[in-house]
Coordinates of C-alpha atoms and ligand atoms in Angstrom, one line a residue:
X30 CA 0.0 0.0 0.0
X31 CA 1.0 3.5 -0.8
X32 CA 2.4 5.5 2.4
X33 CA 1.0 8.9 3.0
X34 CA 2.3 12.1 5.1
X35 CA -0.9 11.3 7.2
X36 CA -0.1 8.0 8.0
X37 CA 3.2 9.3 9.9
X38 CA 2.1 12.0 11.9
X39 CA 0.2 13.1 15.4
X40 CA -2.4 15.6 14.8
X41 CA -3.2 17.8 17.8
X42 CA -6.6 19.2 18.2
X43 CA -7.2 23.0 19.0
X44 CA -10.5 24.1 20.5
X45 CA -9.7 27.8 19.6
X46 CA -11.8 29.2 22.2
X47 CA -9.9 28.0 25.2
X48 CA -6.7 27.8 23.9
X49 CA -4.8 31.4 24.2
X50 CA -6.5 34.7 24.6
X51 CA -4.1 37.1 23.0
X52 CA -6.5 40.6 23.4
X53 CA -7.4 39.8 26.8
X54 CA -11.0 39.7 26.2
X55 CA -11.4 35.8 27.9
X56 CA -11.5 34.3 24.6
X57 CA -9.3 32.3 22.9
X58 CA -8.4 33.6 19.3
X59 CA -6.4 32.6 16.5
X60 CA -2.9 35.4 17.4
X61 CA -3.1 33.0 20.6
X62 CA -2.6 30.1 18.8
X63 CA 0.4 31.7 16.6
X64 CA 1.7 32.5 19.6
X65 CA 1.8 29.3 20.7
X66 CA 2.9 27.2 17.5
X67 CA 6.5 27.2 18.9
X68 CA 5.1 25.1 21.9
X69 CA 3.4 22.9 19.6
X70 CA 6.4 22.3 17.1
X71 CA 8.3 21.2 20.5
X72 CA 5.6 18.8 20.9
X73 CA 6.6 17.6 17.5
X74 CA 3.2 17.2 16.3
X75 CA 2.5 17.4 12.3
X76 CA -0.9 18.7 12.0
X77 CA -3.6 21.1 13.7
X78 CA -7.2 19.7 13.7
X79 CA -8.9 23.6 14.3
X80 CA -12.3 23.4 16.0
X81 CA -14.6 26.3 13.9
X82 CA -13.1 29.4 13.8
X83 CA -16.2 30.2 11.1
X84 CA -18.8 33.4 11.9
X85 CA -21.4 32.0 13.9
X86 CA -23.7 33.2 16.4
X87 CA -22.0 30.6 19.1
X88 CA -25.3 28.8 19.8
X89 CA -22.9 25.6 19.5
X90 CA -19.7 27.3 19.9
X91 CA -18.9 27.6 16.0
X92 CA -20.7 24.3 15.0
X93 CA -23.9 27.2 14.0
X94 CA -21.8 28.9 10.8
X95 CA -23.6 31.9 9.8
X96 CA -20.5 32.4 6.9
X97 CA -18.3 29.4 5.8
X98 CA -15.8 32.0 3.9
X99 CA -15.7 34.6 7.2
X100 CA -13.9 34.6 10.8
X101 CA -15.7 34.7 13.6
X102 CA -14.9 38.5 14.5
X103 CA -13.8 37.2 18.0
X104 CA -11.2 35.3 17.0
X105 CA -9.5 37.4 15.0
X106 CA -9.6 38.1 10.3
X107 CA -8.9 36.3 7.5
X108 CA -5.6 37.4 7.5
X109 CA -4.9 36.2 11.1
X110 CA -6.3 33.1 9.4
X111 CA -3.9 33.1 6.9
X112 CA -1.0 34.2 9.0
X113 CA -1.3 30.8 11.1
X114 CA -1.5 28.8 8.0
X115 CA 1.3 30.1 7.3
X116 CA 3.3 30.1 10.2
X117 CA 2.1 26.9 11.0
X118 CA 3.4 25.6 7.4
X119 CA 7.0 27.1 8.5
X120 CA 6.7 24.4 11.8
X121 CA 5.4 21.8 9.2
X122 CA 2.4 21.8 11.0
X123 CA -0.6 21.4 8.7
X124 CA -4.1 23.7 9.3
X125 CA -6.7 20.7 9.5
X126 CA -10.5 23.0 8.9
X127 CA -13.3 21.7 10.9
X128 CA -16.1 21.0 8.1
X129 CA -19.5 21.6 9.6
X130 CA -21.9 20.7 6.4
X131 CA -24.6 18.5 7.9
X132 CA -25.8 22.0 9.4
X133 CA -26.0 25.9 9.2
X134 CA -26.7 28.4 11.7
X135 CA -30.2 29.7 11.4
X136 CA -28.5 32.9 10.9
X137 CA -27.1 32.0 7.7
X138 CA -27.8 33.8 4.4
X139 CA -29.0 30.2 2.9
X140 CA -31.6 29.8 5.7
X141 CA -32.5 33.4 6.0
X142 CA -33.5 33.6 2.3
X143 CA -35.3 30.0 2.4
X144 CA -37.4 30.2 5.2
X145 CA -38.9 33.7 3.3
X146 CA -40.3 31.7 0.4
X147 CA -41.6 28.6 -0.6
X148 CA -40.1 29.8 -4.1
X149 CA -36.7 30.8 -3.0
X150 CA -33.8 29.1 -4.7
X151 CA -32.4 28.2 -1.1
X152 CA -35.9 27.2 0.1
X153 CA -34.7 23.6 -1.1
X154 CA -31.1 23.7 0.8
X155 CA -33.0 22.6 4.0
X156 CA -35.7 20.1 5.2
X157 CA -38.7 20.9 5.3
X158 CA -42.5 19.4 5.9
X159 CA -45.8 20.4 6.3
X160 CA -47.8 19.9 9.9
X161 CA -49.6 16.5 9.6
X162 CA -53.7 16.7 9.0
X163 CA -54.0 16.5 12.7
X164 CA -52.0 19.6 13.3
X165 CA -48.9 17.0 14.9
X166 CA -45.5 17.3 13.9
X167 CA -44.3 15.2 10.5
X168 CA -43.3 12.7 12.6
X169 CA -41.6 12.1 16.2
X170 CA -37.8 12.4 15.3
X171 CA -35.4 13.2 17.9
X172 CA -32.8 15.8 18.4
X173 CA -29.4 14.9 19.9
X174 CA -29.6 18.0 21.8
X175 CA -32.9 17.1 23.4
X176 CA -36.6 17.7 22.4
X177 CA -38.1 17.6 18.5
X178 CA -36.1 17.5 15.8
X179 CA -38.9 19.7 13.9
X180 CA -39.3 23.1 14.9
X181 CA -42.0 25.0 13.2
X182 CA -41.2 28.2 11.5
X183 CA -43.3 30.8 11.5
X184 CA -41.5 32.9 8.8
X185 CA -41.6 29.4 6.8
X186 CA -45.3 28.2 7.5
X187 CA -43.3 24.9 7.6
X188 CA -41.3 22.6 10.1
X189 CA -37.5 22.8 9.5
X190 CA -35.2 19.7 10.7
X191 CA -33.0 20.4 13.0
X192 CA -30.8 17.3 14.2
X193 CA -28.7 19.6 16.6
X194 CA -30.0 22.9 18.1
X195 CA -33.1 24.6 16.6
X196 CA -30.3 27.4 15.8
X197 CA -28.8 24.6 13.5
X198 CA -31.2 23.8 10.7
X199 CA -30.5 20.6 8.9
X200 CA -28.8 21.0 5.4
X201 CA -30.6 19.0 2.6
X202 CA -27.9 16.9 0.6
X203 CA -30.0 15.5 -1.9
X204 CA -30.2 19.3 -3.9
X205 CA -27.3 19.3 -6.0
X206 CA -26.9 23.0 -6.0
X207 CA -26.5 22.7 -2.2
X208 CA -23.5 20.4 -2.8
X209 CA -21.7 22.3 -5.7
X210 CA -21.8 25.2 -3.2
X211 CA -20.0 23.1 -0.2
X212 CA -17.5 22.2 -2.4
X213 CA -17.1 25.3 -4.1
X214 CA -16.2 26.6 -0.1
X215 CA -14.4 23.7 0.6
X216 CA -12.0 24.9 -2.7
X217 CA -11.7 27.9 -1.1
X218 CA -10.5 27.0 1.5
X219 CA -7.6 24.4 0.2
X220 CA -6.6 27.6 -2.0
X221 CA -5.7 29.0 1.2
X222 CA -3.3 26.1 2.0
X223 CA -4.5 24.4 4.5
X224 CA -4.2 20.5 4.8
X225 CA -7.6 19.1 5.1
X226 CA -10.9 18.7 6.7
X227 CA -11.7 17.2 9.7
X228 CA -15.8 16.4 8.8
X229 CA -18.3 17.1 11.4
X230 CA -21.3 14.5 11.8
X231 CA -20.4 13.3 8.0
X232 CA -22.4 9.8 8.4
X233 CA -25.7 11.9 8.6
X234 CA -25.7 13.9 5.2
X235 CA -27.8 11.4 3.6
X236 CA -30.7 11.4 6.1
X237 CA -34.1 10.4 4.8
X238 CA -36.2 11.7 7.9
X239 CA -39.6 10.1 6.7
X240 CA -38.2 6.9 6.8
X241 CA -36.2 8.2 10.1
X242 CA -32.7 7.2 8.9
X243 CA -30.6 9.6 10.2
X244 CA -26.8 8.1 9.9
X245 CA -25.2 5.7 7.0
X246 CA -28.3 6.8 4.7
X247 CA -28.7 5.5 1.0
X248 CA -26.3 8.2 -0.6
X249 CA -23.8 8.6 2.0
X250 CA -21.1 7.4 -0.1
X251 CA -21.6 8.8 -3.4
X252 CA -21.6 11.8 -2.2
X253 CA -18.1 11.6 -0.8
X254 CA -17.1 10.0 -3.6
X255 CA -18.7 13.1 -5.5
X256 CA -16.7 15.6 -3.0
X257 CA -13.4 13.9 -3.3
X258 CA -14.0 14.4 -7.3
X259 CA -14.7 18.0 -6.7
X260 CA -12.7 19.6 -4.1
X261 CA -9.6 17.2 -2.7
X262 CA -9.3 14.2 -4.9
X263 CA -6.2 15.6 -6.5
X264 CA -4.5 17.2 -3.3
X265 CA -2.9 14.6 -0.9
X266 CA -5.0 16.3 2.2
X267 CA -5.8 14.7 5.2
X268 CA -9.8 14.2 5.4
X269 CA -11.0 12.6 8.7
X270 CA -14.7 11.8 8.9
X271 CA -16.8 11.8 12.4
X272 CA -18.7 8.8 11.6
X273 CA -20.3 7.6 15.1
X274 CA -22.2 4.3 14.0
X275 CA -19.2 3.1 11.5
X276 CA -18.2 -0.3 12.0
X277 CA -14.8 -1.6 10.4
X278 CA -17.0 -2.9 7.3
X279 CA -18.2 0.7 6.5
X280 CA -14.5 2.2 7.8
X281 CA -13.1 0.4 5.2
X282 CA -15.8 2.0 2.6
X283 CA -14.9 5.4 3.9
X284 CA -11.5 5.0 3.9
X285 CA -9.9 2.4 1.6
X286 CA -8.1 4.8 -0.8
X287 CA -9.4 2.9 -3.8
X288 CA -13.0 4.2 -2.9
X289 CA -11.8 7.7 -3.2
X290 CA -13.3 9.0 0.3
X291 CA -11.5 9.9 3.1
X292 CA -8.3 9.6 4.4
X293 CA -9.8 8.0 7.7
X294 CA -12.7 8.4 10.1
X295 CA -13.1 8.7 13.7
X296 CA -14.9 5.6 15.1
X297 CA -16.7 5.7 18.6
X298 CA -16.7 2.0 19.6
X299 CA -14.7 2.2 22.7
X300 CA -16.2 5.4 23.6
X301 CA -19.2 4.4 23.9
X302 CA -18.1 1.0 26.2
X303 CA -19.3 3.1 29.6
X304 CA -22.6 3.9 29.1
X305 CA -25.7 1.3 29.6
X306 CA -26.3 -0.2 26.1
X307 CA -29.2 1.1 24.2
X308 CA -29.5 4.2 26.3
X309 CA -27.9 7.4 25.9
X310 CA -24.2 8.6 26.6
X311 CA -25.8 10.0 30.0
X312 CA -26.6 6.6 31.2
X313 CA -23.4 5.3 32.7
X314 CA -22.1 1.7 34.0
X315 CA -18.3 1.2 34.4
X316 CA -15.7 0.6 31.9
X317 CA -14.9 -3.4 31.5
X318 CA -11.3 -3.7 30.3
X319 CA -11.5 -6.9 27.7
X320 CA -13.9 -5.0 26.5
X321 CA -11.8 -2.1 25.6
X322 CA -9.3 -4.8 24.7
X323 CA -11.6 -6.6 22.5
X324 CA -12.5 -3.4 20.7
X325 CA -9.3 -1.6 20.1
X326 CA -8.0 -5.1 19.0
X327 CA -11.0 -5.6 16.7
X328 CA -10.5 -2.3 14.9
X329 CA -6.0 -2.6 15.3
X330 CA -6.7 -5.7 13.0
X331 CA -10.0 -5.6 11.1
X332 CA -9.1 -2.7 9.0
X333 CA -6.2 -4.7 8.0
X334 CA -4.7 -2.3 4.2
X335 CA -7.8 -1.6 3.4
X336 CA -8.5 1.6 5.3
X337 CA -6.9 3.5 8.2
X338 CA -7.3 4.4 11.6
X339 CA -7.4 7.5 13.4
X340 CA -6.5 6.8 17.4
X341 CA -8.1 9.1 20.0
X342 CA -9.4 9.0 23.7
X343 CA -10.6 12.3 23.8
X344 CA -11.7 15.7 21.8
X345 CA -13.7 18.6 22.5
X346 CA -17.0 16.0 22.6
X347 CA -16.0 14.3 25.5
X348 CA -14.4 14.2 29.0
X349 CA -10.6 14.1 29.9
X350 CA -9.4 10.3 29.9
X351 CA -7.0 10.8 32.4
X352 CA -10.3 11.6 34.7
X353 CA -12.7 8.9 32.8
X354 CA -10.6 5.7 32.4
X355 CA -7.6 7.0 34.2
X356 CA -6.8 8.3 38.1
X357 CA -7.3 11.7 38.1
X358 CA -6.0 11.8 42.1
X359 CA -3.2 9.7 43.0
X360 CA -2.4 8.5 39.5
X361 CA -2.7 11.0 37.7
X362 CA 0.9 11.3 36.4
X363 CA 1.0 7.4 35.7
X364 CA -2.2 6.9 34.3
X365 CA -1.8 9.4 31.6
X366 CA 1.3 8.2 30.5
X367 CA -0.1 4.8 30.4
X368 CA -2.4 5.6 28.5
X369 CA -0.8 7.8 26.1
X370 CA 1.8 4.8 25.4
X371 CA -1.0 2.1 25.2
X372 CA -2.4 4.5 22.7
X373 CA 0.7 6.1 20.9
X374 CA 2.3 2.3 20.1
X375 CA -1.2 1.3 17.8
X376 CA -1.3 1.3 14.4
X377 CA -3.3 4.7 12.9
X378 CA -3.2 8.0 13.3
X379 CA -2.7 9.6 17.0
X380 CA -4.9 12.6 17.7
X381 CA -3.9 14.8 21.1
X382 CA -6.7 17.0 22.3
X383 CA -5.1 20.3 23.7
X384 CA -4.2 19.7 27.6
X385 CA -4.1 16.4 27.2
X386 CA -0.6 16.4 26.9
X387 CA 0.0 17.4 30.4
X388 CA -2.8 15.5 31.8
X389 CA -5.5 17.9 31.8
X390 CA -8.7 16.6 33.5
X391 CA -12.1 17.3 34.0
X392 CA -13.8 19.9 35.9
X393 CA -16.7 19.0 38.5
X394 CA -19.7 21.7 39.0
X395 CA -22.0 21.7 41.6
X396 CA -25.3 23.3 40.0
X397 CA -26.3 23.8 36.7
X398 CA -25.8 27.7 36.5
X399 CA -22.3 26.6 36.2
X400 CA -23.0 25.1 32.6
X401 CA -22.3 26.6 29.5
X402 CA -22.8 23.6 27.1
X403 CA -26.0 23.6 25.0
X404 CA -26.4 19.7 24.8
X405 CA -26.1 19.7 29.4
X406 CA -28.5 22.1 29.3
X407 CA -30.7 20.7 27.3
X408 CA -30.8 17.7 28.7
X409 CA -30.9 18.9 32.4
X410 CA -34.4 20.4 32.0
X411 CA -35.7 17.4 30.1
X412 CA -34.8 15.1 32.5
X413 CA -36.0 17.3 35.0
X414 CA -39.1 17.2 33.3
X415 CA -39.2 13.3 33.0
X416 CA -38.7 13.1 36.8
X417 CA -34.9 12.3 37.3
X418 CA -33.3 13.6 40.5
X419 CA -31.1 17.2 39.6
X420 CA -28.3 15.2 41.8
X421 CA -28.1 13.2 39.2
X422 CA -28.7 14.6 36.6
X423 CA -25.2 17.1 37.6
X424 CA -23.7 13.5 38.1
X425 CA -23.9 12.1 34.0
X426 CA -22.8 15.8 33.7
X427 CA -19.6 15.9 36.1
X428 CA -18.6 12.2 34.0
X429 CA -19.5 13.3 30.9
X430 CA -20.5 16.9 30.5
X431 CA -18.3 18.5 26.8
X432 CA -17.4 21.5 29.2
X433 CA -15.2 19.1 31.2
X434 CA -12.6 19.1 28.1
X435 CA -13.5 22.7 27.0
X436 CA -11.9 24.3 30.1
X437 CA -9.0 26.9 29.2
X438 CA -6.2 25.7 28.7
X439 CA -3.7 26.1 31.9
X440 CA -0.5 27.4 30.7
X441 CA 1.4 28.9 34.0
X442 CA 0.5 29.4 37.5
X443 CA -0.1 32.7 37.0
X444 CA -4.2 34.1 37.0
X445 CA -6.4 32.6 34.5
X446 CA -3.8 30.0 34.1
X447 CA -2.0 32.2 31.7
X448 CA -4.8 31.6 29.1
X449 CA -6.1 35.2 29.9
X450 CA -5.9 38.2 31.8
X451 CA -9.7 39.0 31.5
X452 CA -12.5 36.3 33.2
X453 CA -12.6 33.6 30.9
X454 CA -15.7 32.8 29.0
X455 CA -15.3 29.7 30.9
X456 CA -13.8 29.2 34.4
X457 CA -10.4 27.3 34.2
X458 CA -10.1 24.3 36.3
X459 CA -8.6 25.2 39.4
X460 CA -6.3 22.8 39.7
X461 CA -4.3 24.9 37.1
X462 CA -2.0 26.2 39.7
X463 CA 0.4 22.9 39.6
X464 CA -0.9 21.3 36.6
X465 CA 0.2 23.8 33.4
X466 CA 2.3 23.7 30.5
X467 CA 5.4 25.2 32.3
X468 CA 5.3 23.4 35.2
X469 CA 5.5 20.3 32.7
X470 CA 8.3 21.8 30.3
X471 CA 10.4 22.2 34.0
X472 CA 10.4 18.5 34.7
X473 CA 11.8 16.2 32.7
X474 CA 9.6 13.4 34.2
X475 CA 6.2 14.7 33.1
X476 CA 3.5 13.9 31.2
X477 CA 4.8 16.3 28.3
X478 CA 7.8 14.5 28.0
X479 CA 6.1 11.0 27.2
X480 CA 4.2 12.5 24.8
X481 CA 6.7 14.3 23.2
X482 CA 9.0 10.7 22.9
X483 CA 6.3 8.7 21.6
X484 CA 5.7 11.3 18.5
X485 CA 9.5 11.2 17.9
X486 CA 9.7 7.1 18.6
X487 CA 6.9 7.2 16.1
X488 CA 8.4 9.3 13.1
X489 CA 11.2 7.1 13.5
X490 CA 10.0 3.5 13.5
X491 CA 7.9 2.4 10.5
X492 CA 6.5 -0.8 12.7
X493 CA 4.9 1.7 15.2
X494 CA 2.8 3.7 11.4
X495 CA 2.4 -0.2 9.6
X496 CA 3.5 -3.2 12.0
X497 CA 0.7 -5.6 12.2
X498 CA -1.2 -5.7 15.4
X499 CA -2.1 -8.8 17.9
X500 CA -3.7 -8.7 21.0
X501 CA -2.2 -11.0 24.1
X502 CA -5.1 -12.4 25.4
X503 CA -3.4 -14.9 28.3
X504 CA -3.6 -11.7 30.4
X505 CA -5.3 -10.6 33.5
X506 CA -8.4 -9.0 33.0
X507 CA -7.1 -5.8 33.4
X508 CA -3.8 -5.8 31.8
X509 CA -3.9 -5.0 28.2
X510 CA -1.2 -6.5 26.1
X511 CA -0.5 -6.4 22.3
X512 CA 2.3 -7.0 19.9
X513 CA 3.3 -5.5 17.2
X514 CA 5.5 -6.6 14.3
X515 CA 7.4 -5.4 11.6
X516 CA 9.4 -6.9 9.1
X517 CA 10.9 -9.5 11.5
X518 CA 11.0 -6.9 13.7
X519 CA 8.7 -7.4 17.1
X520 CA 7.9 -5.1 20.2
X521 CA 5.4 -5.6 23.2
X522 CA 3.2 -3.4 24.7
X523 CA 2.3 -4.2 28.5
X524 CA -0.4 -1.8 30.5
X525 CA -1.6 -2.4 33.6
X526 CA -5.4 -0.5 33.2
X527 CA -5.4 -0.5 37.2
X528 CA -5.0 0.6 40.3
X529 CA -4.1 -2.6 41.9
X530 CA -1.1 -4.1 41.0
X531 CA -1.6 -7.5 38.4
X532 CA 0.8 -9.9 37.0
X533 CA 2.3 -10.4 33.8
X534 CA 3.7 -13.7 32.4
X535 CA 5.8 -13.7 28.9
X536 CA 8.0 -16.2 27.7
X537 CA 10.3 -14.3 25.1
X538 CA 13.2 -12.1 25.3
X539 CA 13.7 -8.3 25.5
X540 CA 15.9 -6.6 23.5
X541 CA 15.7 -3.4 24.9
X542 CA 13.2 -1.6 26.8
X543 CA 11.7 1.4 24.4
X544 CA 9.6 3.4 26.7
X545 CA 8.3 3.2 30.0
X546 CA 6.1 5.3 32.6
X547 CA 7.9 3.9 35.4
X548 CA 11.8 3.6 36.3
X549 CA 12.9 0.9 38.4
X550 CA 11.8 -1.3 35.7
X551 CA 12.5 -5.1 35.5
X552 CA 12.4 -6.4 32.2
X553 CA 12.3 -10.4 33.9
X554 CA 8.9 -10.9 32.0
X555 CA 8.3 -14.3 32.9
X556 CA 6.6 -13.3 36.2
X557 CA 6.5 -9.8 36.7
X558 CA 4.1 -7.8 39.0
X559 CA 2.9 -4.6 37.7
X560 CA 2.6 -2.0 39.6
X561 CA -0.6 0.3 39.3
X562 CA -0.9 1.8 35.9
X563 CA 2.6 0.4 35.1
X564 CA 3.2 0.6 31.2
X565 CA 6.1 0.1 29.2
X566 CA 7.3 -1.3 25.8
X567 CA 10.2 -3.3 25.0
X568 CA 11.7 -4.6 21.9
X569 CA 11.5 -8.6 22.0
X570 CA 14.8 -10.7 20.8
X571 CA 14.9 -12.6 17.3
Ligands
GLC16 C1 -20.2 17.2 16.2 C2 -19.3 18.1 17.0 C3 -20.0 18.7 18.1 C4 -21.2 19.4 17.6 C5 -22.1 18.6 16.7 C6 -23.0 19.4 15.9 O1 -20.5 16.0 17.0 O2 -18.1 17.5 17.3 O3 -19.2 19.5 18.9 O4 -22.0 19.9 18.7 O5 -21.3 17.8 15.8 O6 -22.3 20.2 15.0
CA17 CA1 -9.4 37.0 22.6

């Protein structure tokens, strides 16, 4: 299989509004993130996934654009826009767009001209439907944000879909003017240099909402077939689709290069291994590790050269994994590093979401006044409404709330965490004072660092990008094991996903040891007790 620059990066994932305030206003804005590339290149990552930086009312905090081609005024102009492309490209760190196109704002030009006439030429760019003969709604559809999907219109004399917020009307994918104008934007934007697109809620373009299929519908992939052909086909980018119901079988659809998709998708199998099945993400049991094992091992092997992976345990979605599947307390340090490493040595692309790095984690809230998220909002007052106790309702919230990951970014101990010298638009988590970027640069045993060595251990060693993956199943329960092997060449991966100590039993060899999260190692694998969150990786011999 062909190699491509995508395959042999880490991408790192900004959330521009809590990254670096530069005007002091308590907003993150796109000077901040210039500022802040050199930090990044340290990091060594190759790529910037950029959450919206798009006009929009903020409804969704950018996922409602009002003007694909504008800047949202309070992160800065175009040319700031261009200016980090730019810069960036001097760090060869590649601008990544976030593509919202299963959505506008309500506030966009498109919307504001088709909900005026049933005769407008954009009328047809959105759902619409008629109130049944009884007066009901077309049908009972929900919204993942709570409440109707429909929303009537008064403007429109007409229901509107609206999968998301009622401020984000549904785009209709079956006009084909609608899609010449996406791609049209989406060439506008790869003039500008920038290295792909990162595609927000892709699987559910091709929605038929009479027959209530909302993800993988009937046209899905000809139309990204159709995009590829129009806009990045020809540019060696790096497209990543957010695809949550994909299964290896459609992954390899999306992303075997022969089908002329995408580069890769983010799947949600494992993230979804804590909730209660068949309920929602709010409904929470605990995390069984062979089941994250059996998983990560299905998709490691599954995809096999026929597509690729993209590797994540967190993004701007969902809550800090050192605080989720990690030790947030006495672990904190350990855990993340084990779980970087158990991450960092699959085969796939590695995406870091910003804090991450030095082992950010969530931040509890006692009432709801002190949420700013739309979708914890929404979904407080209609579970309040269906009876549930507010305790715990603020409990799915505090495990997994998106403000939990959306937190400022805590650079120094100084106010604000360094991240602004006005209140932030969201309070940073106090714990900021001793953990922060600088207080990770200053020691050489942090978080940071392991992070840092597993991008460089990964640029250098092709059987980290393409060795072939196993799982070691003659594990404890808890201990997650896997090889990987390379042109003759093999290395094993040991985590203990505890915090009790569990033992490990190898026969081979070791080389040499590769990386570690622990010192005091003992590389006497043939019975060897690991100590809580212990994780390393060692070369094996012949
Ligand atoms: C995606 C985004 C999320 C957003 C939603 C609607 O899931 O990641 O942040 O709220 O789509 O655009
Ligand atoms: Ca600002």
């Amino acid at each position: 299989m062909k190699k491509y620059w995508w395959q042999e990066i880490v991408m790192y994932q900004i959330y521009p509004r809590s990254f670096q305030d530069s005007n002091n206003d308590g907003i993150g804005d796109l000077q901040g993130i210039i500022s802040r590339l050199d930090y990044l290149q340290k990091l060594g990552i190759g790529g910037i996934w950029l959450s919206p930086v798009y006009q929009s009312p903020n409804d969704d905090n950018g996922y409602d654009i009002s003007d694909y081609e504008a800047i949202m005024s309070e992160f800065g102009t175009m040319a700031d826009m261009e200016k980090l492309i730019a810069e960036a490209d001097k760090r060869d760190i590649k601008i990544i767009m976030d593509l919202v196109v299963n959505h506008t704002s309500d506030e966009h030009q498109w919307f504001i001209e088709a909900r005026q006439s049933k005769t407008s030429e954009y009328r047809d760019f959105y759902v619409w439907r008629d109130a049944q003969e009884n007066g009901e709604l077309p049908n009972d559809l929900q919204s993942i944000f709570s409440g109707n999907a429909w929303e009537w219109d008064e403007v429109a004399g007409q229901y509107y879909l609206h999968f998301f917020s009622k401020k984000q009307p549904d785009l209709n994918w079956e006009n084909a003017k609608l899609r010449q104008k996406i791609y049209e934007m989406m060439n506008f934007w790869i003039d500008k240099g920038i290295g792909g697109f990162r595609m927000d809620v892709i699987d559910m373009i091709s929605k038929v909402p009479d027959q209530k299929i909302i993800g993988n519908g009937p046209h899905l992939h000809d139309y990204l077939k159709e995009m590829h052909h129009a806009t990045f086909g020809d540019k060696d980018l790096l497209t990543v689709g957010e695809t949550w119901g994909a299964t290896p079988e459609i992954a390899k659809q999306y992303s075997n290069p022969a089908h002329h998709e995408l580069s890769m998708i983010f799947q949600f199998e494992h993230v979804g291994l804590d909730e209660i099945p068949g309920k929602s993400k709010w409904d929470l049991r605990p995390l069984q590790i062979s089941e994250l094992k059996q998983v990560f091992s299905k998709w490691q092997t599954e995809l096999g050269d026929e597509g690729w992976n993209s590797l994540f345990w967190n993004n701007h979605d969902l809550p800090r994994i050192v605080s989720r599947w990690g030790n947030d307390g006495d672990y904190r340090v350990e855990s993340a590093k084990m779980l970087a490493i158990l991450l960092h040595m699959m085969k796939g692309t590695p995406y870091i979401y910003q804090g991450e790095e030095i082992g950010m984690t969530n931040r509890p809230i006692s009432t709801i006044s002190e949420v700013n998220d739309i979708e914890s909002i929404n979904m407080y007052q209609e579970r309040l409404a269906q009876g549930f106790e507010a305790s715990d309702i603020i409990h799915s919230i505090n495990a997994k709330g998106r403000d939990n990951a959306r937190t400022p970014m805590q650079w120094d101990a100084s106010n604000d965490a360094g991240f602004s010298k006005a209140e932030p638009w969201l309070p940073v988590n106090p714990n900021y004072q001793t953990i922060n970027v600088a207080a990770a640069l200053a020691d050489d045993q942090s978080i940071f660092y392991t992070y840092q060595r597993l991008i460089q251990l990964r640029k250098k060693h092709d059987l980290i990008k393409f060795g072939d993956f196993e799982l070691i199943n003659e594990t404890e329960a808890e201990v997650f094991a896997y090889r990987r092997t390379y042109q003759g060449e093999k290395w094993l991966i040991v985590s203990n996903f505890s915090e009790q100590s569990n033992f490990f039993t190898f026969d081979g060899k070791v080389d040499k040891l590769i990386i570690a999260n622990m010192t005091d190692l003992s590389l006497d694998l043939n019975h060897k007790l690991l100590r809580p969150y212990e994780a390393f990786v060692v070369k094996l011999r012949g």
